[in-house]
CSV table of C-alpha atoms in Angstrom, one decimal:
chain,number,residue,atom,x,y,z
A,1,UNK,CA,-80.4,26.6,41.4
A,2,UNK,CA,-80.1,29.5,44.0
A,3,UNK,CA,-83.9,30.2,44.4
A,4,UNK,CA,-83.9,34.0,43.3
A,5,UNK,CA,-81.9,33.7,40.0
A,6,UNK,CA,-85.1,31.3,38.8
A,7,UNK,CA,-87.3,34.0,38.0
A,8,UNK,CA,-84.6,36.3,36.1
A,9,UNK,CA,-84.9,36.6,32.5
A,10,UNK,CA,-82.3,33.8,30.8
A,11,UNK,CA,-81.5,32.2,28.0
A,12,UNK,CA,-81.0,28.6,27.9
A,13,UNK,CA,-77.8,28.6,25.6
A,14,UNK,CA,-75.0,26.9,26.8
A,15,UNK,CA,-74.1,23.3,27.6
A,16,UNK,CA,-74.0,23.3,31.2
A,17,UNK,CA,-73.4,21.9,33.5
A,18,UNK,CA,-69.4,22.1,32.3
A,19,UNK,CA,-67.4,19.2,32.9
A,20,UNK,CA,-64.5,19.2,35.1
A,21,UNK,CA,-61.2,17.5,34.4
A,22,UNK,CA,-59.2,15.6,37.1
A,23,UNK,CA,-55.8,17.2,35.7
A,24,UNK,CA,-53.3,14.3,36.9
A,25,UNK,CA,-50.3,14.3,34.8
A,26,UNK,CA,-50.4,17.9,35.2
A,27,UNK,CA,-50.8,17.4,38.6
A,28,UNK,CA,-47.9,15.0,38.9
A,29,UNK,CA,-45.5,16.9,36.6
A,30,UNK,CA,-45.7,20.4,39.1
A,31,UNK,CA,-45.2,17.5,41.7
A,32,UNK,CA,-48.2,19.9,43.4
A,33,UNK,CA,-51.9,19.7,44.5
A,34,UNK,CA,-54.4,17.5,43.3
A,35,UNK,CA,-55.7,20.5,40.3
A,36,UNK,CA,-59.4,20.0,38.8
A,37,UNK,CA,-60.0,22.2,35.8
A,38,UNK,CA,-63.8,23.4,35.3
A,39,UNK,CA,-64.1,23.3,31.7
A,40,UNK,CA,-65.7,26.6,30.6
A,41,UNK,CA,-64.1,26.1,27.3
A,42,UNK,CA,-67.1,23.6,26.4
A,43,UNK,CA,-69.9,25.9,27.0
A,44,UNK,CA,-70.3,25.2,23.2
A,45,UNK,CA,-71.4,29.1,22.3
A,46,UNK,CA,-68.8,30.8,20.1
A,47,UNK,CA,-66.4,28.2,20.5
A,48,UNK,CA,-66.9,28.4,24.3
A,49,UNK,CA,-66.0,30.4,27.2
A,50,UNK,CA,-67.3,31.3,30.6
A,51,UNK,CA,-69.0,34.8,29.5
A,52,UNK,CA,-71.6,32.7,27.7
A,53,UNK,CA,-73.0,32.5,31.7
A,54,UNK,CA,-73.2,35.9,31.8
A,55,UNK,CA,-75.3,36.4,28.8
A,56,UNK,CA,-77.6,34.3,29.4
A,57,UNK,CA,-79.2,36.6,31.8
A,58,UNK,CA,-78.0,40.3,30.4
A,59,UNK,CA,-78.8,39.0,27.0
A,60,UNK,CA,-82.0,37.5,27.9
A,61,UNK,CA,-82.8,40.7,30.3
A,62,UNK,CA,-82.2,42.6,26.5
A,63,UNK,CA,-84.4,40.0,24.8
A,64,UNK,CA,-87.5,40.4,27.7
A,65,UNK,CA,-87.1,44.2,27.4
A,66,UNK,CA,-87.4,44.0,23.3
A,67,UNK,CA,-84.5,45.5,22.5
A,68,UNK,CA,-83.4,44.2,18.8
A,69,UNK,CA,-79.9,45.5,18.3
A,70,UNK,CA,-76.8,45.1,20.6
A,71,UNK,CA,-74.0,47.6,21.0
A,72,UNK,CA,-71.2,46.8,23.0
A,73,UNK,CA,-67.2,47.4,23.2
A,74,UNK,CA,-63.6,45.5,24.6
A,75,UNK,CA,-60.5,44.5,23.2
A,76,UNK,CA,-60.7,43.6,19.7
A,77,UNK,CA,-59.6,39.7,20.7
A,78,UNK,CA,-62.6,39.8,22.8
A,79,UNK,CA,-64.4,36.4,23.4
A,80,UNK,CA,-66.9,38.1,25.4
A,81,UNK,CA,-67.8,40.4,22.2
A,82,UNK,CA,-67.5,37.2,20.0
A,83,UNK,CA,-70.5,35.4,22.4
A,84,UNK,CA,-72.6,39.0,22.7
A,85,UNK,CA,-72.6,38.7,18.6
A,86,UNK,CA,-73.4,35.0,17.9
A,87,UNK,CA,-76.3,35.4,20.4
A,88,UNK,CA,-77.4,38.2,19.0
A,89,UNK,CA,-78.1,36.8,15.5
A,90,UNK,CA,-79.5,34.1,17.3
A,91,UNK,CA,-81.9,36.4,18.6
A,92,UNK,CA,-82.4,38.3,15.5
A,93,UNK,CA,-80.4,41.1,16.9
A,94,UNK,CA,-77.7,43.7,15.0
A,95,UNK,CA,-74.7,43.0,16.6
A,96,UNK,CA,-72.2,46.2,16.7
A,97,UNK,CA,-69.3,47.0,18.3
A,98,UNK,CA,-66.2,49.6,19.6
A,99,UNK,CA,-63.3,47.9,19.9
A,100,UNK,CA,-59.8,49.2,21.2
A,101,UNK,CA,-56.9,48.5,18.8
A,102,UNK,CA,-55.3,45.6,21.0
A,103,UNK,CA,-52.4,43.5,20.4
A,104,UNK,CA,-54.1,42.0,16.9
A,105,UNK,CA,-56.5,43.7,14.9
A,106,UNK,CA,-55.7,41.3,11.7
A,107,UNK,CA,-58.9,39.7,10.5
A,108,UNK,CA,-57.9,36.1,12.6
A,109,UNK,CA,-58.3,34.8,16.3
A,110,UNK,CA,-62.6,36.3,17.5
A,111,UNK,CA,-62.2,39.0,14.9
A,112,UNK,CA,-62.2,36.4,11.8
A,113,UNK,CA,-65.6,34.6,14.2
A,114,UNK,CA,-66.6,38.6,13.9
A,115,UNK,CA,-66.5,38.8,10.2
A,116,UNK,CA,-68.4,35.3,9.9
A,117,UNK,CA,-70.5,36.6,11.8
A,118,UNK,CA,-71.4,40.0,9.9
A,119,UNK,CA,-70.8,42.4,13.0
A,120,UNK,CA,-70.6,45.6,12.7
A,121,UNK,CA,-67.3,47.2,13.8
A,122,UNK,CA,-65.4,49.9,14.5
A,123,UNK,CA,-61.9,49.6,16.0
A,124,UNK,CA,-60.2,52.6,17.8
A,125,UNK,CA,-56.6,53.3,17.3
A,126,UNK,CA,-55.7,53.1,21.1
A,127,UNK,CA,-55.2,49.9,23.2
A,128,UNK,CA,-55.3,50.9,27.2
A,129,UNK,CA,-58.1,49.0,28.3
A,130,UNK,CA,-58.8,51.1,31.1
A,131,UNK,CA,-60.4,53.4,29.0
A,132,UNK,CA,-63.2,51.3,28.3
A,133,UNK,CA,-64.7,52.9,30.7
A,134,UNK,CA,-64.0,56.5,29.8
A,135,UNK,CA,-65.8,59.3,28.4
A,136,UNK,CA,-64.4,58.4,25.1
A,137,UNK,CA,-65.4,55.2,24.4
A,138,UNK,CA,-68.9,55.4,26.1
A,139,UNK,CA,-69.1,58.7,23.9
A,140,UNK,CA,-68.8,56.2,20.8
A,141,UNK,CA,-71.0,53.6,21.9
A,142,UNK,CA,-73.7,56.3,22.1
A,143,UNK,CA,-73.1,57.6,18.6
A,144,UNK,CA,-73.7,53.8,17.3
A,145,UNK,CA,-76.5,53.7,19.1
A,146,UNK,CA,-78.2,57.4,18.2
A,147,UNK,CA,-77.2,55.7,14.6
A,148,UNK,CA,-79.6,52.6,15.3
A,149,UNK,CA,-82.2,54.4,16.6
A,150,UNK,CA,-82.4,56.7,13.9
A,151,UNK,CA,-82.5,53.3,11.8
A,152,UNK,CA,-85.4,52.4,13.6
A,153,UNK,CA,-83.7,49.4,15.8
A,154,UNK,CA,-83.7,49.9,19.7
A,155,UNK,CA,-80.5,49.5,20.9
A,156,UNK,CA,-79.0,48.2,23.9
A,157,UNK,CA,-75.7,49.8,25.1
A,158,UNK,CA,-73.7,46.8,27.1
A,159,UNK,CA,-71.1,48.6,28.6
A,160,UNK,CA,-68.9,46.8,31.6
A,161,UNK,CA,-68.8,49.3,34.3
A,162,UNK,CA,-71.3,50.1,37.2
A,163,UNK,CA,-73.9,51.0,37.3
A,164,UNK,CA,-74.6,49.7,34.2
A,165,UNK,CA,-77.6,47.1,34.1
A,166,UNK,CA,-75.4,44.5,32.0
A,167,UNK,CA,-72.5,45.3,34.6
A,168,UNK,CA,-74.5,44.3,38.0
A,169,UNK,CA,-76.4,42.0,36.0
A,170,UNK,CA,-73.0,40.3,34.7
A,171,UNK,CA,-72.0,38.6,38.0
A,172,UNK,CA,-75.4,36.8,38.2
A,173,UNK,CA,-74.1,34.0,35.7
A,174,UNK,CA,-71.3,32.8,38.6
A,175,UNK,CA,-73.5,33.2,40.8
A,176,UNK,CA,-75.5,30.4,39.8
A,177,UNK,CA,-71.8,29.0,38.0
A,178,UNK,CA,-70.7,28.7,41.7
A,179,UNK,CA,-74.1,26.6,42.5
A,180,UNK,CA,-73.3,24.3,39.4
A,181,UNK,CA,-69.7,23.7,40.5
A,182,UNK,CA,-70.6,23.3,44.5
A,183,UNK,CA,-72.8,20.6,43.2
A,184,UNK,CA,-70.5,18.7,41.0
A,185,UNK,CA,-67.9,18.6,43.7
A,186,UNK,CA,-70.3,17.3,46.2
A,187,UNK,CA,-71.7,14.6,43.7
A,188,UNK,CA,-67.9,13.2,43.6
A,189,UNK,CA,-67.2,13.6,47.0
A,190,UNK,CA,-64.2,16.0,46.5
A,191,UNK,CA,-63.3,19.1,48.7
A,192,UNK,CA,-61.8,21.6,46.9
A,193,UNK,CA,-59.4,24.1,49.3
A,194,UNK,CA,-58.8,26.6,46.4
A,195,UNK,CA,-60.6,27.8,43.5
A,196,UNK,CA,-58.7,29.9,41.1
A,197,UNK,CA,-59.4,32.0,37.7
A,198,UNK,CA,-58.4,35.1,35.9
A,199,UNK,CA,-59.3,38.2,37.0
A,200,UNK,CA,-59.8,41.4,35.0
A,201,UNK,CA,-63.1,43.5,35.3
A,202,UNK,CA,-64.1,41.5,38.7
A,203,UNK,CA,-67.2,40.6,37.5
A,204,UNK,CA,-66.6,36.6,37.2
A,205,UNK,CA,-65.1,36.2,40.5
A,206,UNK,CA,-67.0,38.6,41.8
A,207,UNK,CA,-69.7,36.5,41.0
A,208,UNK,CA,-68.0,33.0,41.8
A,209,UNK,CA,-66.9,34.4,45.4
A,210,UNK,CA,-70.6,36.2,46.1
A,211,UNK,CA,-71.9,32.7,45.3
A,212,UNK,CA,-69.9,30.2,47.3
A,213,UNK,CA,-70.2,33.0,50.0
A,214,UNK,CA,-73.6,32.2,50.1
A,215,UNK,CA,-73.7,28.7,49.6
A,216,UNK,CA,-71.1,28.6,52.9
A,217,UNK,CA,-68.9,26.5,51.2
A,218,UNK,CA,-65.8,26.5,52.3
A,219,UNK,CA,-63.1,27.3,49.2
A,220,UNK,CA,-60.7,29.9,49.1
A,221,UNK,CA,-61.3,31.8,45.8
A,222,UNK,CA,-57.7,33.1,44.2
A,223,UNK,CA,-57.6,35.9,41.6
A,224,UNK,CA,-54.8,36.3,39.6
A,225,UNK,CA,-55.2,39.5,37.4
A,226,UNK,CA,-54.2,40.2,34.2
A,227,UNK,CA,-54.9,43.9,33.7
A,228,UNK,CA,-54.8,45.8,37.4
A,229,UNK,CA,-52.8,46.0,40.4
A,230,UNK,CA,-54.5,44.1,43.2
A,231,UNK,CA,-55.7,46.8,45.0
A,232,UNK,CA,-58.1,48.4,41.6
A,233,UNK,CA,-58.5,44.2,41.2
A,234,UNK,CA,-59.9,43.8,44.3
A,235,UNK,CA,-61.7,46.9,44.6
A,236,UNK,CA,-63.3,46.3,41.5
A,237,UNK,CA,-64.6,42.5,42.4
A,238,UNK,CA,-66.1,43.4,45.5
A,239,UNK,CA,-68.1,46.2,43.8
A,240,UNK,CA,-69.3,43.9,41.1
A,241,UNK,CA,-70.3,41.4,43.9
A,242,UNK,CA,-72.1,43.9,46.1
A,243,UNK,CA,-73.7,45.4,43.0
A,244,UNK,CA,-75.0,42.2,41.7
A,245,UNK,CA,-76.2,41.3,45.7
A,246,UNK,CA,-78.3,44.0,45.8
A,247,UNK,CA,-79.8,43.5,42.7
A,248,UNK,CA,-81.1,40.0,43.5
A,249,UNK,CA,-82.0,41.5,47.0
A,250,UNK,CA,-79.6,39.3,49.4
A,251,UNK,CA,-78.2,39.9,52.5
A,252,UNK,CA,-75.3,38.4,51.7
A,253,UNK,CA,-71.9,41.4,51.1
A,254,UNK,CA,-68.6,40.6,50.0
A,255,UNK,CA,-66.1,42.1,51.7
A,256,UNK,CA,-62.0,42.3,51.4
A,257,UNK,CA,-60.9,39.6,53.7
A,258,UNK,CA,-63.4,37.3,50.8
A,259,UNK,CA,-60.7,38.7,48.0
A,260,UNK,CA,-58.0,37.2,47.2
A,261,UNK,CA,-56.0,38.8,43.9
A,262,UNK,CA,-52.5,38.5,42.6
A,263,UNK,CA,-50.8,41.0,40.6
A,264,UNK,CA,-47.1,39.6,40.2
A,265,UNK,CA,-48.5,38.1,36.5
A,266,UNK,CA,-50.2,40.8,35.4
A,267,UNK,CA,-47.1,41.7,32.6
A,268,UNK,CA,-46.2,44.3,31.2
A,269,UNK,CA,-49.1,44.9,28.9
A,270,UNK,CA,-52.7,43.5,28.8
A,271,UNK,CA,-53.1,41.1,26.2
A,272,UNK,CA,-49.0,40.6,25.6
A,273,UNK,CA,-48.1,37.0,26.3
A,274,UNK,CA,-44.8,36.9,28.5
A,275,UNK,CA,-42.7,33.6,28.4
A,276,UNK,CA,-44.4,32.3,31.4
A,277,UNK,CA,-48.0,32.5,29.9
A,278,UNK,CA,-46.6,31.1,26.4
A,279,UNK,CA,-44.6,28.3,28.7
A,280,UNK,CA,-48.2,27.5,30.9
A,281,UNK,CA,-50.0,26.9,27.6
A,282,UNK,CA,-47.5,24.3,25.9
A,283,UNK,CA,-47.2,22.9,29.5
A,284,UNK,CA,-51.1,22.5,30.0
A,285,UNK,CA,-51.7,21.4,26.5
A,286,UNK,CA,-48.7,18.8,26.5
A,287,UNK,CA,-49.6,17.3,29.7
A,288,UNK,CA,-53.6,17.4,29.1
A,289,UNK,CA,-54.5,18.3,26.2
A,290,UNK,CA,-56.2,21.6,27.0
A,291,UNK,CA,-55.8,24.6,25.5
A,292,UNK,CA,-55.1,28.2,27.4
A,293,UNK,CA,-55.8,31.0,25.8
A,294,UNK,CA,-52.7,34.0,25.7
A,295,UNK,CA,-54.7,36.8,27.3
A,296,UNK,CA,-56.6,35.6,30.4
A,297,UNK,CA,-56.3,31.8,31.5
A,298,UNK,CA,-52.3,31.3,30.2
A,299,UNK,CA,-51.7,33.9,32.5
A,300,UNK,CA,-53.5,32.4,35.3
A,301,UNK,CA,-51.9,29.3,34.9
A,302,UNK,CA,-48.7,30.8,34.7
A,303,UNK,CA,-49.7,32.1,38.4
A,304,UNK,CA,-50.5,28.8,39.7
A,305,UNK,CA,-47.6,26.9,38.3
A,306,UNK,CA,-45.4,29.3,40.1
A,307,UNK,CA,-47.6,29.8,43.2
A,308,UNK,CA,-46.9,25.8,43.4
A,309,UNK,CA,-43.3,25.6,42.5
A,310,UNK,CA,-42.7,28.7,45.9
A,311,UNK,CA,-44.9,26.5,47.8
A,312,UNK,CA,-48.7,28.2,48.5
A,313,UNK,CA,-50.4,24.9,47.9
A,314,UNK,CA,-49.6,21.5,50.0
A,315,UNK,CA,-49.9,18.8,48.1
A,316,UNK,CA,-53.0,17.3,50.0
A,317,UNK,CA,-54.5,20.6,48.9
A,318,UNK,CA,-57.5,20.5,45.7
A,319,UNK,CA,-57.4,23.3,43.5
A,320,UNK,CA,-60.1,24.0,40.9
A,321,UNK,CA,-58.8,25.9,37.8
A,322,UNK,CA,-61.4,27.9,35.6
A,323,UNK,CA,-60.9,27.8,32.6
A,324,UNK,CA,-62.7,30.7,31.4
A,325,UNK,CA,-61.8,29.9,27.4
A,326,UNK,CA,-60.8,32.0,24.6
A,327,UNK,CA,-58.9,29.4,22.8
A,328,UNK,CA,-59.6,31.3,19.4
A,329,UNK,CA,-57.4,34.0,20.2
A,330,UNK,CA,-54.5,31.3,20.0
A,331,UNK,CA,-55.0,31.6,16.4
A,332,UNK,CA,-54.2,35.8,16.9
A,333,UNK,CA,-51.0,34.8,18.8
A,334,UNK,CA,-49.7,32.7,16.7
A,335,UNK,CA,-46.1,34.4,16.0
A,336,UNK,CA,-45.5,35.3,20.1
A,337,UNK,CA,-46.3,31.6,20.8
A,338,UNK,CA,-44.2,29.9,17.5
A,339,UNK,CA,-41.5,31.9,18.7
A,340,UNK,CA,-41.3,30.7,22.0
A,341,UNK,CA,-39.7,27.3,21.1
């Protein structure tokens, strides 16, 4: 563990360290790179998924500051909404959330885990995620919470955009992720040249790339978004990273030449699976059985497979996938991915 993160507040919830799968047929099949893919799938909260890192420590900064309702807001497939809520009543906490409209609202996918789960919900009729940062939505999330407090709970409002605590508090979870997966790779004696993920706020490779920045390790980490052009993408990571820096009090800054994004697979509409991301999920699951998700890491892949097929990667080159879950939302998707036979 990276010394400072052992005295932040955390909750001990998920099964780490993750496993990582040597992904040979795949491998062989793209007739590409050795590709390794970091299962945060298994975290084992919520039906998995890398934000279970992150809430660990803004969940467990919530929990040390005795807070005893949570009130946050995404897409209405969110998995990191769906993890927020099943810790929560773990806690003891009301869960309660603002979600934009999205590509499914039906009662299926996170939002059926949301109704098992008794969270309180309201969906807005509107589906640009960019606004979740707006004066709209954070105008909503204050209402829910005035609402609490004047039913005697004391709220925390986790909203994903700086300076919120829960945002610069957010990348902490990769940074001690990028610990966990330095060490596994130097207890098998493999070198990875690449590391690549899906990127939309920034805060998970933010994290990741603030974290093998200061560990010196020597990986290349490759972004490729799903919701902004590269320059917002990158923009974004690097002030997630610095945030979450400061906050632990390191010397150590991401800067641009540490950010490496990709906007070719970003689509035409966030969370609207093209062929390619439908194609990358039989492909991964056929050849591995592994299963993307149609928002986030099926679109990653999608990158990757093509980024290998125009020749970015030699094949002597090792490439670590992460796969950040999600794998409930397939359920949501299931007509866009039935009809892509």
């Amino acid at each position: 563990m990276i010394p400072v993160i052992e005295n932040l507040p955390r909750l001990r919830l998920g099964f780490f360290p993750t496993p990582i799968s040597d992904a040979q047929r795949l491998s062989s099949v793209l007739n590409g790179p050795r590709i390794l893919i970091k299962r945060e799938d298994l975290t084992g909260l919520a039906l998995g998924g890398n934000k279970c890192r992150m809430q660990e420590f803004i969940l467990g900064y919530a929990k040390e500051q005795g807070y005893d309702a949570l009130v946050s807001t995404a897409s209405s497939q969110s998995n990191t909404c769906v993890q927020a809520a099943a810790i929560a009543r773990m806690l003891g906490m009301k869960p309660c959330f603002v979600l934009l409209k999205g590509v499914h609202n039906e009662t299926q996918g996170n939002l059926l885990l949301h109704e098992i789960l008794e969270s309180d919900i309201e969906i807005l009729d509107f589906s640009d995620m960019t606004q979740l940062g707006g004066t709209y939505v954070s105008e909503k999330l204050d209402a829910v919470a005035d609402r609490l407090r004047s039913e005697g709970y004391k709220p925390f409002i986790f909203k994903h955009n700086l300076p919120d605590i829960a945002a610069v508090i957010a990348p902490v979870g990769w940074v001690s992720g990028a610990d966990e997966l330095a060490q596994q790779l130097r207890n098998s004696n493999v070198v990875a040249d690449y590391v690549v993920l899906a990127n939309a706020g920034g805060a998970t490779q933010g994290g990741l790339t603030l974290g093998l920045k200061l560990l010196g390790a020597g990986c290349r980490v490759m972004g490729f978004s799903v919701l902004r052009k590269a320059p917002d993408a990158v923009a974004a990571t690097i002030q997630h990273a610095n945030a979450t820096s400061k906050y632990l009090g390191l010397d150590t800054l991401v800067e641009e030449d540490d950010v490496e994004i990709h906007d070719d697979y970003v689509g035409d509409l966030y969370g609207v699976p093209d062929r390619e991301c439908v194609d990358a999920i039989r492909l991964v699951a056929q050849t591995e059985g592994i299963f993307l998700d149609p928002v986030y890491t099926g679109r990653a892949m999608a990158g990757l497979i093509d980024s290998i097929k125009k020749g970015r990667f030699k094949r002597t080159d090792t490439v670590v996938f992460i796969h950040t879950g999600g794998t409930a939302a397939l359920f949501a998707y299931n007509e866009e991915i039935a009809r892509s036979r």
